[in-house]
Structures are given as C-alpha cells and as structure tokens.
PDB file of C-alpha atoms in Angstrom:
ATOM      1  CA  MET A   1      95.976 133.079 152.890  1.00 63.00           C
ATOM      2  CA  THR A   2      96.176 136.751 152.172  1.00 74.00           C
ATOM      3  CA  ASP A   3      94.576 138.456 149.228  1.00 77.00           C
ATOM      4  CA  ARG A   4      97.959 139.101 147.684  1.00 74.00           C
ATOM      5  CA  ALA A   5      99.012 135.451 148.090  1.00 71.00           C
ATOM      6  CA  GLN A   6      95.795 134.316 146.452  1.00 78.00           C
ATOM      7  CA  ARG A   7      96.421 136.570 143.435  1.00 74.00           C
ATOM      8  CA  TRP A   8      99.957 135.217 143.048  1.00 77.00           C
ATOM      9  CA  SER A   9      98.626 131.696 143.344  1.00 78.00           C
ATOM     10  CA  SER A  10      96.054 132.380 140.605  1.00 81.00           C
ATOM     11  CA  TRP A  11      98.715 133.839 138.315  1.00 85.00           C
ATOM     12  CA  ALA A  12     100.959 130.846 138.975  1.00 80.00           C
ATOM     13  CA  ASN A  13      98.114 128.507 138.016  1.00 83.00           C
ATOM     14  CA  ILE A  14      97.438 130.447 134.840  1.00 85.00           C
ATOM     15  CA  ALA A  15     101.138 130.452 133.972  1.00 83.00           C
ATOM     16  CA  THR A  16     101.349 126.708 134.569  1.00 87.00           C
ATOM     17  CA  VAL A  17      98.340 125.993 132.328  1.00 85.00           C
ATOM     18  CA  THR A  18      99.678 128.360 129.631  1.00 87.00           C
ATOM     19  CA  ALA A  19     103.076 126.659 129.706  1.00 84.00           C
ATOM     20  CA  ALA A  20     101.406 123.254 129.390  1.00 83.00           C
ATOM     21  CA  VAL A  21      99.323 124.417 126.398  1.00 85.00           C
ATOM     22  CA  ILE A  22     102.417 125.873 124.725  1.00 86.00           C
ATOM     23  CA  ALA A  23     104.367 122.637 125.360  1.00 85.00           C
ATOM     24  CA  ALA A  24     101.538 120.563 123.855  1.00 83.00           C
ATOM     25  CA  ALA A  25     101.344 122.836 120.831  1.00 83.00           C
ATOM     26  CA  ALA A  26     105.095 122.600 120.336  1.00 86.00           C
ATOM     27  CA  PHE A  27     104.937 118.812 120.573  1.00 87.00           C
ATOM     28  CA  LEU A  28     102.148 118.621 117.989  1.00 83.00           C
ATOM     29  CA  TRP A  29     103.992 120.992 115.666  1.00 89.00           C
ATOM     30  CA  GLY A  30     107.157 118.894 115.984  1.00 84.00           C
ATOM     31  CA  ALA A  31     105.234 115.667 115.297  1.00 83.00           C
ATOM     32  CA  LYS A  32     103.600 117.228 112.215  1.00 85.00           C
ATOM     33  CA  THR A  33     106.981 118.442 110.992  1.00 83.00           C
ATOM     34  CA  GLU A  34     108.444 114.953 111.425  1.00 87.00           C
ATOM     35  CA  LEU A  35     105.533 113.358 109.553  1.00 84.00           C
ATOM     36  CA  ASP A  36     105.877 115.895 106.748  1.00 76.00           C
ATOM     37  CA  ALA A  37     109.593 115.227 106.509  1.00 84.00           C
ATOM     38  CA  ALA A  38     109.034 111.468 106.454  1.00 81.00           C
ATOM     39  CA  ARG A  39     106.435 111.866 103.700  1.00 83.00           C
ATOM     40  CA  ALA A  40     108.749 114.044 101.664  1.00 84.00           C
ATOM     41  CA  GLN A  41     111.524 111.462 102.053  1.00 89.00           C
ATOM     42  CA  ALA A  42     109.197 108.680 100.932  1.00 86.00           C
ATOM     43  CA  LEU A  43     108.203 110.629  97.835  1.00 88.00           C
ATOM     44  CA  ALA A  44     111.841 111.404  97.068  1.00 91.00           C
ATOM     45  CA  SER A  45     112.689 107.708  97.398  1.00 92.00           C
ATOM     46  CA  ALA A  46     109.809 106.739  95.105  1.00 93.00           C
ATOM     47  CA  LEU A  47     111.071 109.203  92.517  1.00 93.00           C
ATOM     48  CA  GLN A  48     114.565 107.818  92.864  1.00 96.00           C
ATOM     49  CA  VAL A  49     113.539 104.202  92.213  1.00 95.00           C
ATOM     50  CA  VAL A  50     111.415 105.239  89.189  1.00 95.00           C
ATOM     51  CA  GLN A  51     114.375 107.183  87.817  1.00 97.00           C
ATOM     52  CA  ALA A  52     116.580 104.111  88.239  1.00 96.00           C
ATOM     53  CA  GLN A  53     114.036 101.986  86.372  1.00 96.00           C
ATOM     54  CA  THR A  54     113.797 104.593  83.642  1.00 96.00           C
ATOM     55  CA  GLN A  55     117.605 104.575  83.344  1.00 97.00           C
ATOM     56  CA  LEU A  56     117.481 100.763  82.911  1.00 96.00           C
ATOM     57  CA  ALA A  57     114.850 101.199  80.211  1.00 95.00           C
ATOM     58  CA  VAL A  58     117.123 103.661  78.380  1.00 96.00           C
ATOM     59  CA  GLU A  59     120.086 101.279  78.713  1.00 96.00           C
ATOM     60  CA  HIS A  60     118.054  98.275  77.528  1.00 95.00           C
ATOM     61  CA  PRO A  61     115.536  99.558  74.975  1.00 94.00           C
ATOM     62  CA  ASP A  62     115.232  96.086  73.479  1.00 92.00           C
ATOM     63  CA  LEU A  63     113.772  94.893  76.790  1.00 92.00           C
ATOM     64  CA  ALA A  64     111.740  97.993  77.559  1.00 90.00           C
ATOM     65  CA  MET A  65     110.139  98.395  74.134  1.00 86.00           C
ATOM     66  CA  ARG A  66     108.876  94.873  73.666  1.00 82.00           C
ATOM     67  CA  ASP A  67     105.338  94.352  72.443  1.00 80.00           C
ATOM     68  CA  PRO A  68     103.248  93.643  75.566  1.00 71.00           C
ATOM     69  CA  GLU A  69     101.723  90.639  73.796  1.00 73.00           C
ATOM     70  CA  ASP A  70     105.131  89.139  72.904  1.00 79.00           C
ATOM     71  CA  ARG A  71     104.999  85.779  74.714  1.00 82.00           C
ATOM     72  CA  ALA A  72     108.464  84.855  73.397  1.00 86.00           C
ATOM     73  CA  ALA A  73     109.889  87.465  75.781  1.00 87.00           C
ATOM     74  CA  LEU A  74     109.101  85.102  78.658  1.00 91.00           C
ATOM     75  CA  ASP A  75     111.813  82.747  77.355  1.00 91.00           C
ATOM     76  CA  ASP A  76     114.433  85.470  77.475  1.00 93.00           C
ATOM     77  CA  PRO A  77     116.116  85.559  80.900  1.00 94.00           C
ATOM     78  CA  ARG A  78     117.163  89.159  80.311  1.00 94.00           C
ATOM     79  CA  TYR A  79     113.529  90.176  79.796  1.00 94.00           C
ATOM     80  CA  VAL A  80     112.429  88.248  82.920  1.00 94.00           C
ATOM     81  CA  TRP A  81     115.154  90.099  84.890  1.00 95.00           C
ATOM     82  CA  PHE A  82     114.002  93.461  83.427  1.00 96.00           C
ATOM     83  CA  ALA A  83     110.316  92.789  84.067  1.00 95.00           C
ATOM     84  CA  THR A  84     111.005  91.574  87.599  1.00 96.00           C
ATOM     85  CA  HIS A  85     113.010  94.745  88.261  1.00 96.00           C
ATOM     86  CA  ALA A  86     110.204  96.899  86.862  1.00 97.00           C
ATOM     87  CA  LEU A  87     107.660  95.151  89.074  1.00 97.00           C
ATOM     88  CA  VAL A  88     109.851  95.387  92.150  1.00 97.00           C
ATOM     89  CA  THR A  89     110.095  99.109  91.359  1.00 97.00           C
ATOM     90  CA  ALA A  90     106.292  99.261  91.142  1.00 97.00           C
ATOM     91  CA  ASN A  91     106.051  97.405  94.461  1.00 97.00           C
ATOM     92  CA  THR A  92     108.451  99.879  96.071  1.00 96.00           C
ATOM     93  CA  VAL A  93     106.544 102.872  94.667  1.00 95.00           C
ATOM     94  CA  SER A  94     103.288 101.376  95.868  1.00 94.00           C
ATOM     95  CA  ALA A  95     104.698 100.854  99.365  1.00 94.00           C
ATOM     96  CA  LEU A  96     106.255 104.325  99.585  1.00 93.00           C
ATOM     97  CA  ALA A  97     103.618 106.493  97.952  1.00 90.00           C
ATOM     98  CA  GLY A  98     100.808 104.275  96.633  1.00 76.00           C
ATOM     99  CA  ASP A  99      98.184 106.200  98.527  1.00 83.00           C
ATOM    100  CA  THR A 100      98.415 109.079  96.041  1.00 90.00           C
ATOM    101  CA  PRO A 101      96.652 108.691  92.675  1.00 92.00           C
ATOM    102  CA  GLU A 102      99.700 109.763  90.692  1.00 93.00           C
ATOM    103  CA  TRP A 103     102.055 107.219  92.231  1.00 93.00           C
ATOM    104  CA  ARG A 104      99.418 104.497  92.167  1.00 93.00           C
ATOM    105  CA  SER A 105      99.034 105.179  88.456  1.00 94.00           C
ATOM    106  CA  THR A 106     102.812 104.942  88.029  1.00 95.00           C
ATOM    107  CA  ALA A 107     102.836 101.512  89.685  1.00 95.00           C
ATOM    108  CA  ALA A 108      99.831 100.390  87.593  1.00 95.00           C
ATOM    109  CA  THR A 109     101.588 101.556  84.394  1.00 94.00           C
ATOM    110  CA  LEU A 110     104.677  99.448  85.238  1.00 95.00           C
ATOM    111  CA  ILE A 111     102.389  96.454  85.867  1.00 95.00           C
ATOM    112  CA  GLY A 112     100.580  97.003  82.551  1.00 93.00           C
ATOM    113  CA  GLN A 113     103.853  97.124  80.632  1.00 92.00           C
ATOM    114  CA  HIS A 114     104.598  93.529  81.694  1.00 93.00           C
ATOM    115  CA  LEU A 115     101.170  91.855  81.672  1.00 92.00           C
ATOM    116  CA  PRO A 116     102.277  88.626  79.936  1.00 91.00           C
ATOM    117  CA  PHE A 117     104.960  88.189  82.620  1.00 94.00           C
ATOM    118  CA  VAL A 118     102.462  88.990  85.425  1.00 94.00           C
ATOM    119  CA  LEU A 119     100.028  86.408  83.995  1.00 94.00           C
ATOM    120  CA  SER A 120     102.702  83.765  83.532  1.00 93.00           C
ATOM    121  CA  GLU A 121     103.720  80.991  85.906  1.00 90.00           C
ATOM    122  CA  GLU A 122     107.191  82.613  86.061  1.00 90.00           C
ATOM    123  CA  PHE A 123     105.822  85.630  87.919  1.00 94.00           C
ATOM    124  CA  PRO A 124     107.642  85.546  91.293  1.00 95.00           C
ATOM    125  CA  CYS A 125     104.733  86.168  93.687  1.00 95.00           C
ATOM    126  CA  GLU A 126     106.907  85.669  96.747  1.00 95.00           C
ATOM    127  CA  LEU A 127     108.883  88.868  95.985  1.00 94.00           C
ATOM    128  CA  PHE A 128     105.878  91.114  96.423  1.00 96.00           C
ATOM    129  CA  THR A 129     103.813  92.432  99.306  1.00 95.00           C
ATOM    130  CA  PRO A 130     100.168  91.418  99.671  1.00 94.00           C
ATOM    131  CA  ALA A 131      99.097  95.041  99.153  1.00 94.00           C
ATOM    132  CA  PHE A 132     101.012  95.181  95.891  1.00 95.00           C
ATOM    133  CA  LEU A 133      99.569  91.872  94.728  1.00 96.00           C
ATOM    134  CA  ARG A 134      96.096  93.338  95.270  1.00 94.00           C
ATOM    135  CA  LEU A 135      97.088  96.225  92.984  1.00 95.00           C
ATOM    136  CA  VAL A 136      98.482  93.742  90.439  1.00 96.00           C
ATOM    137  CA  ARG A 137      95.216  91.785  90.465  1.00 96.00           C
ATOM    138  CA  GLU A 138      93.205  94.960  90.131  1.00 94.00           C
ATOM    139  CA  SER A 139      95.384  96.293  87.276  1.00 94.00           C
ATOM    140  CA  ALA A 140      95.458  92.976  85.406  1.00 94.00           C
ATOM    141  CA  GLN A 141      91.959  91.696  86.143  1.00 93.00           C
ATOM    142  CA  ASP A 142      90.632  92.101  82.569  1.00 94.00           C
ATOM    143  CA  ALA A 143      93.666  90.410  81.017  1.00 92.00           C
ATOM    144  CA  ALA A 144      93.588  87.650  83.670  1.00 93.00           C
ATOM    145  CA  ALA A 145      89.918  87.013  82.975  1.00 94.00           C
ATOM    146  CA  ARG A 146      90.563  86.814  79.202  1.00 93.00           C
ATOM    147  CA  GLU A 147      93.437  84.371  79.796  1.00 90.00           C
ATOM    148  CA  GLY A 148      91.562  82.412  82.464  1.00 94.00           C
ATOM    149  CA  VAL A 149      94.452  82.951  84.899  1.00 92.00           C
ATOM    150  CA  THR A 150      94.475  83.613  88.611  1.00 94.00           C
ATOM    151  CA  ILE A 151      97.396  85.789  89.698  1.00 95.00           C
ATOM    152  CA  CYS A 152      99.272  84.377  92.695  1.00 93.00           C
ATOM    153  CA  PRO A 153      96.376  82.221  93.935  1.00 90.00           C
ATOM    154  CA  ASP A 154      98.320  81.099  97.037  1.00 84.00           C
ATOM    155  CA  ARG A 155      98.958  84.650  98.257  1.00 75.00           C
TER     156      ARG A 155
END
C-alpha cells in the first residue's frame, strides 16, 4: 500500500471511531432526555392526584376535617370512601414519586390523617402495593403499637 493510501486509511479509521463516539454520545443524551421527561411526567401526575384529593377535601370538609381519633367515623360509609380515596392517592404518590423526601412526606401525611381507618379491620389492604404498605407500617408504627394492632399481617 502506498504512503498516501495508508494516510487515507488512517483518516478513515479516525473518522469511523469519531462517528461511533458521537453516535454513542447522542444515544446517551437521548436516553437521559427520555428519563428526565418520564420523571417530569411522574411528578406532574403525582401533583395532579394530590390536587384531586385536595379538591375532594374542599368539597367534603365534614369528611376531611374529622378528628383523627374519631372512631365513629369508621361507621360512616362516606368517611370510609373518603379515607380510602386519600390512601389510594397516597399509594399513587408513593409509586410515582415516593423516592423524594417531599413526596414521601405527602404520602405519610395522608396516611396520618386517617390513622384510625388504617388501624381498623376495614382497611382494604388488597388495594395497596407492598411498597406502600411498608410506608403505612412505618408511618403508623407508634399508633399500631399503642393499639396492639398489626397492619395488614397477611401482606
């Protein structure tokens, strides 16, 4: 091979490697952009479900503003519906954005607002994910210990 052909071959190899590096960088940038967009969508969805729960609380202040120690609320099907909705909201928030302290705190707050329901036999364990039930147990552990209750022992 001539000297000129060897130089062109070297430049072709360099160009090929450079193109491969640029393609890999573009792929990684695209993947990061997709992950960032998915994360932003998850946070927007979490905000949307919390806003819907807040709207329900505004529409039903008698259910939202109950004393957390009011055991009579457990006999009110409207309250059970409201509490279940709040806890499904907390479960959704936990699934979408529970890895951030702020959203985890939001979920824990919703759990704390309905402790008597969480500690009751009416608590519908089957509606919730195992990860959320761990958060429920963690958030309600002091109250559960005082009451001598195990939350969702079969899950």
